[in-house]
mmCIF file of C-alpha atoms and ligand atoms in Angstrom:
data_model
loop_
_atom_site.group_PDB
_atom_site.id
_atom_site.type_symbol
_atom_site.label_atom_id
_atom_site.label_comp_id
_atom_site.label_asym_id
_atom_site.label_seq_id
_atom_site.Cartn_x
_atom_site.Cartn_y
_atom_site.Cartn_z
ATOM 1 C CA ASN A 27 -18.316 -12.730 17.236
ATOM 2 C CA SER A 28 -18.838 -15.702 15.654
ATOM 3 C CA THR A 29 -20.517 -18.684 14.067
ATOM 4 C CA ARG A 30 -18.915 -20.625 11.490
ATOM 5 C CA THR A 31 -15.505 -20.150 13.202
ATOM 6 C CA ARG A 32 -16.720 -20.919 16.968
ATOM 7 C CA PHE A 33 -19.292 -24.628 15.985
ATOM 8 C CA SER A 34 -17.016 -25.386 13.461
ATOM 9 C CA PHE A 35 -13.386 -25.687 15.525
ATOM 10 C CA ASP A 36 -15.837 -27.062 18.476
ATOM 11 C CA ALA A 37 -17.367 -29.464 16.489
ATOM 12 C CA ALA A 38 -13.728 -31.034 14.817
ATOM 13 C CA MET A 39 -12.056 -30.657 17.769
ATOM 14 C CA ARG A 40 -14.677 -33.407 19.564
ATOM 15 C CA GLN A 41 -14.669 -35.402 16.764
ATOM 16 C CA LEU A 42 -11.133 -36.044 16.895
ATOM 17 C CA GLY A 43 -11.562 -36.962 20.662
ATOM 18 C CA GLY A 44 -10.231 -33.617 21.875
ATOM 19 C CA ASP A 45 -12.551 -30.963 24.081
ATOM 20 C CA VAL A 46 -12.699 -27.248 24.263
ATOM 21 C CA ILE A 47 -12.919 -24.250 26.246
ATOM 22 C CA ILE A 48 -14.233 -21.404 24.491
ATOM 23 C CA SER A 49 -13.612 -17.846 26.256
ATOM 24 C CA THR A 50 -14.134 -14.351 24.929
ATOM 25 C CA ALA A 51 -11.990 -11.318 26.255
ATOM 26 C CA SER A 52 -14.953 -9.892 28.629
ATOM 27 C CA ASP A 53 -14.729 -12.925 30.834
ATOM 28 C CA MET A 54 -11.387 -13.846 30.809
ATOM 29 C CA GLN A 55 -8.841 -11.937 32.902
ATOM 30 C CA LEU A 56 -8.105 -10.119 29.685
ATOM 31 C CA GLY A 57 -10.770 -7.840 29.775
ATOM 32 C CA ARG A 58 -9.508 -6.521 32.869
ATOM 33 C CA GLY A 59 -5.929 -5.587 31.970
ATOM 34 C CA GLU A 60 -3.720 -8.966 32.128
ATOM 35 C CA THR A 61 -1.275 -8.519 29.506
ATOM 36 C CA ILE A 62 -1.719 -10.974 26.003
ATOM 37 C CA ALA A 63 1.488 -12.312 26.423
ATOM 38 C CA ASP A 64 0.967 -13.420 30.084
ATOM 39 C CA THR A 65 -2.219 -14.736 29.206
ATOM 40 C CA ALA A 66 -0.467 -16.859 26.445
ATOM 41 C CA ARG A 67 2.507 -18.277 29.095
ATOM 42 C CA VAL A 68 -0.982 -19.557 31.377
ATOM 43 C CA LEU A 69 -2.821 -20.941 28.582
ATOM 44 C CA SER A 70 -0.354 -23.016 27.012
ATOM 45 C CA ARG A 71 0.319 -24.607 30.192
ATOM 46 C CA MET A 72 -3.069 -25.428 29.619
ATOM 47 C CA VAL A 73 -4.601 -26.558 26.374
ATOM 48 C CA ASP A 74 -2.641 -28.123 23.832
ATOM 49 C CA ALA A 75 -3.983 -25.270 21.118
ATOM 50 C CA VAL A 76 -5.090 -21.620 21.150
ATOM 51 C CA MET A 77 -7.857 -20.330 18.170
ATOM 52 C CA LEU A 78 -8.215 -16.318 18.183
ATOM 53 C CA ARG A 79 -10.617 -14.382 16.728
ATOM 54 C CA SER A 80 -9.198 -11.018 16.655
ATOM 55 C CA ASN A 81 -9.801 -7.444 15.453
ATOM 56 C CA ARG A 82 -6.327 -6.958 15.856
ATOM 57 C CA HIS A 83 -3.596 -9.072 13.989
ATOM 58 C CA SER A 84 -0.876 -7.575 16.532
ATOM 59 C CA ASP A 85 -2.582 -9.007 19.326
ATOM 60 C CA LEU A 86 -3.002 -12.684 17.177
ATOM 61 C CA GLU A 87 1.109 -12.129 17.051
ATOM 62 C CA ASP A 88 1.453 -11.324 20.318
ATOM 63 C CA LEU A 89 -0.355 -14.771 21.525
ATOM 64 C CA ALA A 90 2.012 -16.614 19.037
ATOM 65 C CA ALA A 91 4.676 -15.118 20.345
ATOM 66 C CA ASN A 92 4.089 -16.175 23.930
ATOM 67 C CA CYS A 93 2.406 -19.309 23.524
ATOM 68 C CA ALA A 94 3.914 -22.485 23.273
ATOM 69 C CA VAL A 95 1.386 -24.393 21.564
ATOM 70 C CA PRO A 96 0.075 -23.627 17.988
ATOM 71 C CA VAL A 97 -1.933 -20.589 17.572
ATOM 72 C CA ILE A 98 -4.858 -20.503 15.033
ATOM 73 C CA ASN A 99 -5.740 -17.871 13.303
ATOM 74 C CA GLY A 100 -9.654 -17.534 13.480
ATOM 75 C CA LEU A 101 -10.070 -14.595 11.744
ATOM 76 C CA SER A 102 -8.019 -11.317 12.189
ATOM 77 C CA ASP A 103 -8.611 -7.528 10.553
ATOM 78 C CA THR A 104 -5.816 -8.876 7.833
ATOM 79 C CA GLY A 105 -6.595 -12.293 7.048
ATOM 80 C CA HIS A 106 -9.452 -15.287 7.302
ATOM 81 C CA PRO A 107 -6.697 -18.497 6.441
ATOM 82 C CA CYS A 108 -8.998 -21.372 8.156
ATOM 83 C CA GLN A 109 -12.379 -19.678 5.790
ATOM 84 C CA ILE A 110 -10.571 -19.837 2.609
ATOM 85 C CA LEU A 111 -8.789 -23.463 3.203
ATOM 86 C CA ALA A 112 -12.691 -24.600 3.404
ATOM 87 C CA ASP A 113 -13.896 -22.623 -0.035
ATOM 88 C CA LEU A 114 -10.983 -23.841 -1.391
ATOM 89 C CA MET A 115 -11.844 -27.222 -0.723
ATOM 90 C CA THR A 116 -15.237 -26.569 -2.074
ATOM 91 C CA PHE A 117 -14.217 -25.440 -5.325
ATOM 92 C CA GLU A 118 -12.183 -28.442 -5.657
ATOM 93 C CA ALA A 119 -15.008 -30.617 -4.956
ATOM 94 C CA HIS A 120 -16.496 -29.553 -7.894
ATOM 95 C CA ARG A 121 -14.563 -28.421 -10.165
ATOM 96 C CA GLY A 122 -11.400 -30.558 -9.511
ATOM 97 C CA PRO A 123 -7.641 -28.796 -8.885
ATOM 98 C CA VAL A 124 -7.563 -24.722 -8.549
ATOM 99 C CA ALA A 125 -4.189 -24.493 -10.533
ATOM 100 C CA GLY A 126 -4.752 -22.710 -13.334
ATOM 101 C CA LYS A 127 -8.486 -21.995 -12.105
ATOM 102 C CA THR A 128 -9.484 -18.066 -12.322
ATOM 103 C CA LEU A 129 -11.455 -16.838 -9.096
ATOM 104 C CA ALA A 130 -12.878 -14.072 -9.119
ATOM 105 C CA TRP A 131 -13.308 -11.328 -5.595
ATOM 106 C CA LEU A 132 -16.186 -9.062 -6.025
ATOM 107 C CA GLY A 133 -16.372 -5.963 -3.123
ATOM 108 C CA ASP A 134 -14.187 -5.218 -0.394
ATOM 109 C CA GLY A 135 -10.210 -5.821 -0.241
ATOM 110 C CA ASN A 136 -10.958 -7.075 3.574
ATOM 111 C CA ASN A 137 -9.239 -9.945 5.046
ATOM 112 C CA VAL A 138 -10.760 -12.841 3.788
ATOM 113 C CA CYS A 139 -9.831 -11.318 0.250
ATOM 114 C CA ALA A 140 -6.373 -11.207 1.899
ATOM 115 C CA SER A 141 -5.822 -14.757 2.494
ATOM 116 C CA PHE A 142 -7.119 -15.695 -1.058
ATOM 117 C CA ILE A 143 -3.928 -13.171 -2.278
ATOM 118 C CA HIS A 144 -1.585 -14.862 0.242
ATOM 119 C CA ALA A 145 -2.729 -18.780 -0.741
ATOM 120 C CA ALA A 146 -2.624 -17.416 -4.901
ATOM 121 C CA PRO A 147 1.525 -18.059 -5.721
ATOM 122 C CA LEU A 148 1.567 -21.380 -3.414
ATOM 123 C CA LEU A 149 -1.823 -22.564 -5.128
ATOM 124 C CA GLY A 150 -1.376 -21.310 -8.574
ATOM 125 C CA TYR A 151 -4.762 -19.714 -9.237
ATOM 126 C CA ARG A 152 -5.433 -16.675 -10.965
ATOM 127 C CA LEU A 153 -7.466 -14.587 -8.513
ATOM 128 C CA ASN A 154 -8.869 -11.186 -9.905
ATOM 129 C CA ILE A 155 -9.998 -8.703 -7.470
ATOM 130 C CA ALA A 156 -12.495 -6.150 -8.702
ATOM 131 C CA CYS A 157 -12.981 -3.097 -5.655
ATOM 132 C CA PRO A 158 -13.509 0.304 -6.019
ATOM 133 C CA GLU A 159 -11.477 2.964 -4.784
ATOM 134 C CA GLY A 160 -10.020 3.159 -1.373
ATOM 135 C CA TYR A 161 -10.954 -0.315 -0.470
ATOM 136 C CA ALA A 162 -8.243 -2.103 -2.525
ATOM 137 C CA PRO A 163 -6.426 -4.956 -0.408
ATOM 138 C CA ASP A 164 -3.171 -3.847 1.244
ATOM 139 C CA PRO A 165 -0.285 -3.203 -1.368
ATOM 140 C CA ALA A 166 2.132 -5.285 0.480
ATOM 141 C CA ASP A 167 0.191 -8.466 0.194
ATOM 142 C CA LEU A 168 -0.035 -7.414 -3.324
ATOM 143 C CA ALA A 169 3.646 -7.233 -3.707
ATOM 144 C CA ARG A 170 4.487 -10.165 -1.818
ATOM 145 C CA ALA A 171 2.078 -12.201 -3.907
ATOM 146 C CA ALA A 172 3.754 -10.888 -6.871
ATOM 147 C CA SER A 173 7.319 -11.177 -6.082
ATOM 148 C CA LEU A 174 6.374 -15.290 -5.596
ATOM 149 C CA GLN A 175 4.920 -14.948 -8.963
ATOM 150 C CA GLY A 176 1.458 -15.142 -7.980
ATOM 151 C CA GLN A 177 -0.813 -14.362 -10.178
ATOM 152 C CA VAL A 178 -3.290 -11.348 -9.267
ATOM 153 C CA ALA A 179 -4.935 -8.503 -10.425
ATOM 154 C CA VAL A 180 -6.929 -5.785 -9.442
ATOM 155 C CA THR A 181 -9.508 -3.982 -11.363
ATOM 156 C CA ARG A 182 -12.424 -1.317 -10.863
ATOM 157 C CA ASP A 183 -14.265 -3.117 -13.120
ATOM 158 C CA PRO A 184 -16.450 -5.818 -11.756
ATOM 159 C CA ARG A 185 -17.295 -7.158 -15.329
ATOM 160 C CA GLU A 186 -13.665 -7.186 -16.088
ATOM 161 C CA ALA A 187 -13.080 -9.711 -13.027
ATOM 162 C CA VAL A 188 -15.602 -12.250 -13.373
ATOM 163 C CA ALA A 189 -15.292 -12.708 -17.080
ATOM 164 C CA GLY A 190 -14.379 -16.243 -17.807
ATOM 165 C CA ALA A 191 -13.739 -16.701 -14.297
ATOM 166 C CA ASP A 192 -14.217 -20.336 -12.495
ATOM 167 C CA CYS A 193 -15.560 -19.088 -9.041
ATOM 168 C CA VAL A 194 -17.240 -15.961 -8.161
ATOM 169 C CA ILE A 195 -16.550 -14.864 -4.254
ATOM 170 C CA THR A 196 -18.043 -11.610 -2.138
ATOM 171 C CA ASP A 197 -18.228 -10.836 1.194
ATOM 172 C CA THR A 198 -19.738 -8.583 3.573
ATOM 173 C CA TRP A 199 -19.496 -4.922 2.834
ATOM 174 C CA VAL A 200 -18.953 -3.929 6.411
ATOM 175 C CA SER A 201 -16.327 -6.252 8.705
ATOM 176 C CA MET A 202 -16.437 -7.113 12.199
ATOM 177 C CA GLY A 203 -14.380 -3.965 13.530
ATOM 178 C CA ASP A 204 -15.718 -1.361 10.718
ATOM 179 C CA THR A 205 -17.217 1.967 11.050
ATOM 180 C CA ASP A 206 -17.676 3.445 7.997
ATOM 181 C CA LYS A 207 -21.368 1.698 7.403
ATOM 182 C CA ASP A 208 -22.737 4.775 5.013
ATOM 183 C CA ALA A 209 -19.306 4.942 3.278
ATOM 184 C CA ARG A 210 -19.072 1.510 2.376
ATOM 185 C CA MET A 211 -22.743 0.698 1.833
ATOM 186 C CA ALA A 212 -22.290 3.431 -1.382
ATOM 187 C CA ALA A 213 -18.777 2.817 -2.619
ATOM 188 C CA LEU A 214 -19.478 -0.937 -2.893
ATOM 189 C CA ALA A 215 -23.265 -1.105 -4.307
ATOM 190 C CA PRO A 216 -21.970 -1.709 -7.962
ATOM 191 C CA PHE A 217 -19.973 -4.705 -6.942
ATOM 192 C CA GLN A 218 -23.243 -6.491 -6.065
ATOM 193 C CA VAL A 219 -23.176 -9.944 -7.023
ATOM 194 C CA ASN A 220 -26.344 -10.502 -9.408
ATOM 195 C CA GLU A 221 -27.314 -12.941 -11.729
ATOM 196 C CA ALA A 222 -26.116 -10.786 -14.880
ATOM 197 C CA LEU A 223 -22.814 -10.719 -13.494
ATOM 198 C CA MET A 224 -22.606 -14.138 -12.657
ATOM 199 C CA ASP A 225 -23.220 -15.234 -16.536
ATOM 200 C CA LEU A 226 -20.628 -13.427 -17.361
ATOM 201 C CA ALA A 227 -18.192 -16.045 -15.923
ATOM 202 C CA HIS A 228 -17.416 -19.691 -16.955
ATOM 203 C CA ARG A 229 -20.707 -21.617 -17.743
ATOM 204 C CA ASP A 230 -19.860 -24.249 -14.550
ATOM 205 C CA ALA A 231 -18.973 -21.183 -12.451
ATOM 206 C CA VAL A 232 -19.757 -21.674 -8.882
ATOM 207 C CA PHE A 233 -20.679 -18.959 -6.402
ATOM 208 C CA LEU A 234 -18.583 -18.909 -2.737
ATOM 209 C CA HIS A 235 -19.288 -16.189 0.205
ATOM 210 C CA CYS A 236 -17.869 -16.899 3.269
ATOM 211 C CA LEU A 237 -20.852 -15.862 5.561
ATOM 212 C CA PRO A 238 -22.737 -14.510 7.189
ATOM 213 C CA ALA A 239 -24.681 -12.594 4.190
ATOM 214 C CA HIS A 240 -26.322 -9.892 3.764
ATOM 215 C CA ARG A 241 -28.792 -11.016 0.896
ATOM 216 C CA GLU A 242 -29.885 -7.774 -1.239
ATOM 217 C CA GLU A 243 -26.565 -6.003 -0.501
ATOM 218 C CA GLU A 244 -23.398 -7.748 -1.486
ATOM 219 C CA VAL A 245 -25.304 -10.531 -3.244
ATOM 220 C CA VAL A 246 -28.340 -10.764 -4.480
ATOM 221 C CA SER A 247 -30.758 -13.973 -3.090
ATOM 222 C CA ALA A 248 -31.165 -15.319 -6.905
ATOM 223 C CA VAL A 249 -27.574 -16.214 -6.666
ATOM 224 C CA ILE A 250 -27.043 -17.420 -3.207
ATOM 225 C CA ASP A 251 -30.033 -19.902 -3.021
ATOM 226 C CA GLY A 252 -29.289 -20.301 -6.738
ATOM 227 C CA PRO A 253 -27.658 -23.477 -8.625
ATOM 228 C CA ARG A 254 -24.202 -21.847 -8.397
ATOM 229 C CA SER A 255 -23.898 -21.670 -5.134
ATOM 230 C CA LEU A 256 -22.123 -23.830 -2.942
ATOM 231 C CA ILE A 257 -22.401 -21.820 0.218
ATOM 232 C CA TRP A 258 -23.867 -24.535 2.997
ATOM 233 C CA GLU A 259 -21.457 -27.027 1.562
ATOM 234 C CA GLU A 260 -18.615 -24.159 1.849
ATOM 235 C CA ALA A 261 -20.046 -23.578 5.650
ATOM 236 C CA GLU A 262 -19.965 -27.278 6.183
ATOM 237 C CA ASN A 263 -16.716 -28.222 4.713
ATOM 238 C CA ARG A 264 -15.237 -25.517 7.702
ATOM 239 C CA ILE A 265 -15.250 -28.645 10.320
ATOM 240 C CA HIS A 266 -13.577 -30.425 7.580
ATOM 241 C CA ALA A 267 -10.994 -27.949 7.087
ATOM 242 C CA GLN A 268 -10.271 -27.365 11.105
ATOM 243 C CA LYS A 269 -10.053 -31.047 11.235
ATOM 244 C CA SER A 270 -7.065 -30.991 9.022
ATOM 245 C CA ILE A 271 -5.692 -27.883 10.606
ATOM 246 C CA LEU A 272 -5.725 -29.523 14.517
ATOM 247 C CA ALA A 273 -4.135 -32.817 13.096
ATOM 248 C CA TRP A 274 -1.803 -30.819 11.636
ATOM 249 C CA CYS A 275 -0.842 -28.849 14.685
ATOM 250 C CA PHE A 276 -0.936 -32.066 16.870
ATOM 251 C CA GLY A 277 1.558 -33.412 14.004
ATOM 252 C CA ALA A 278 -0.693 -36.272 13.202
ATOM 253 C CA ILE A 279 -0.955 -35.193 9.735
HETATM 254 N N1 NVA B 16 -15.298 -9.803 6.764
HETATM 255 C C1 NVA B 16 -15.623 -10.335 7.555
HETATM 256 C C2 NVA B 16 -15.532 -11.930 7.741
HETATM 257 C C3 NVA B 16 -16.213 -12.784 8.403
HETATM 258 C C4 NVA B 16 -16.354 -14.144 8.682
HETATM 259 C C5 NVA B 16 -15.211 -9.879 8.899
HETATM 260 O O1 NVA B 16 -14.324 -9.661 8.847
HETATM 261 O O2 NVA B 16 -16.655 -9.681 9.541
#
């Protein structure tokens, strides 16, 4: 399933003068047991880059290891790097360089959160993550960020995470591939982004959400539709970010 990633890569590729072939595993021989490695070897002879969305990051690595052309992570269970490039671009357009700023992540320590952790030491922002027990980010990601002098803190208190933050970010409580919906809804309910929580952030704080949103769950409509929300610009920026990623893959930048 994909809306923003699929459409933005498709539009970006065409705007750059290229073309696109879209497939899902079920309409390829992959769905009938052809290996990822063999698929990669064939695709490499037919296209100039591959963007893959997969529930298993190991599948993406398997594809990349056997592809002779660039492979782009269009979301896996352990990261969504293309998303956060658009998020950070959107933030910087409104609040200036992200270095030295504080981002607050509320809710599930999921794939999008992981990408914010990966980028923290590279870009110099502070990341405050508030999540319930059992939904914390991968300890290996946190350890790696710490070893690179990344400023990433994890708390159980949403109010502590957003205090003075320049940006408040959340995402669905049930990601693709998650099967424990009821347990998640109960555990994550106290981490909802609402107006009272936003009022604890910096007065110029902005709100981001990669979408799709589940209104009145992880975020209330008053925030996502409110003056501090940049979500539509964030979604549009996926196209611009994807063009940069593709241009970089093709050696143009
Ligand atoms: N964390 C969400 C992101 C969707 C774009 C998921 O993996 O479903």
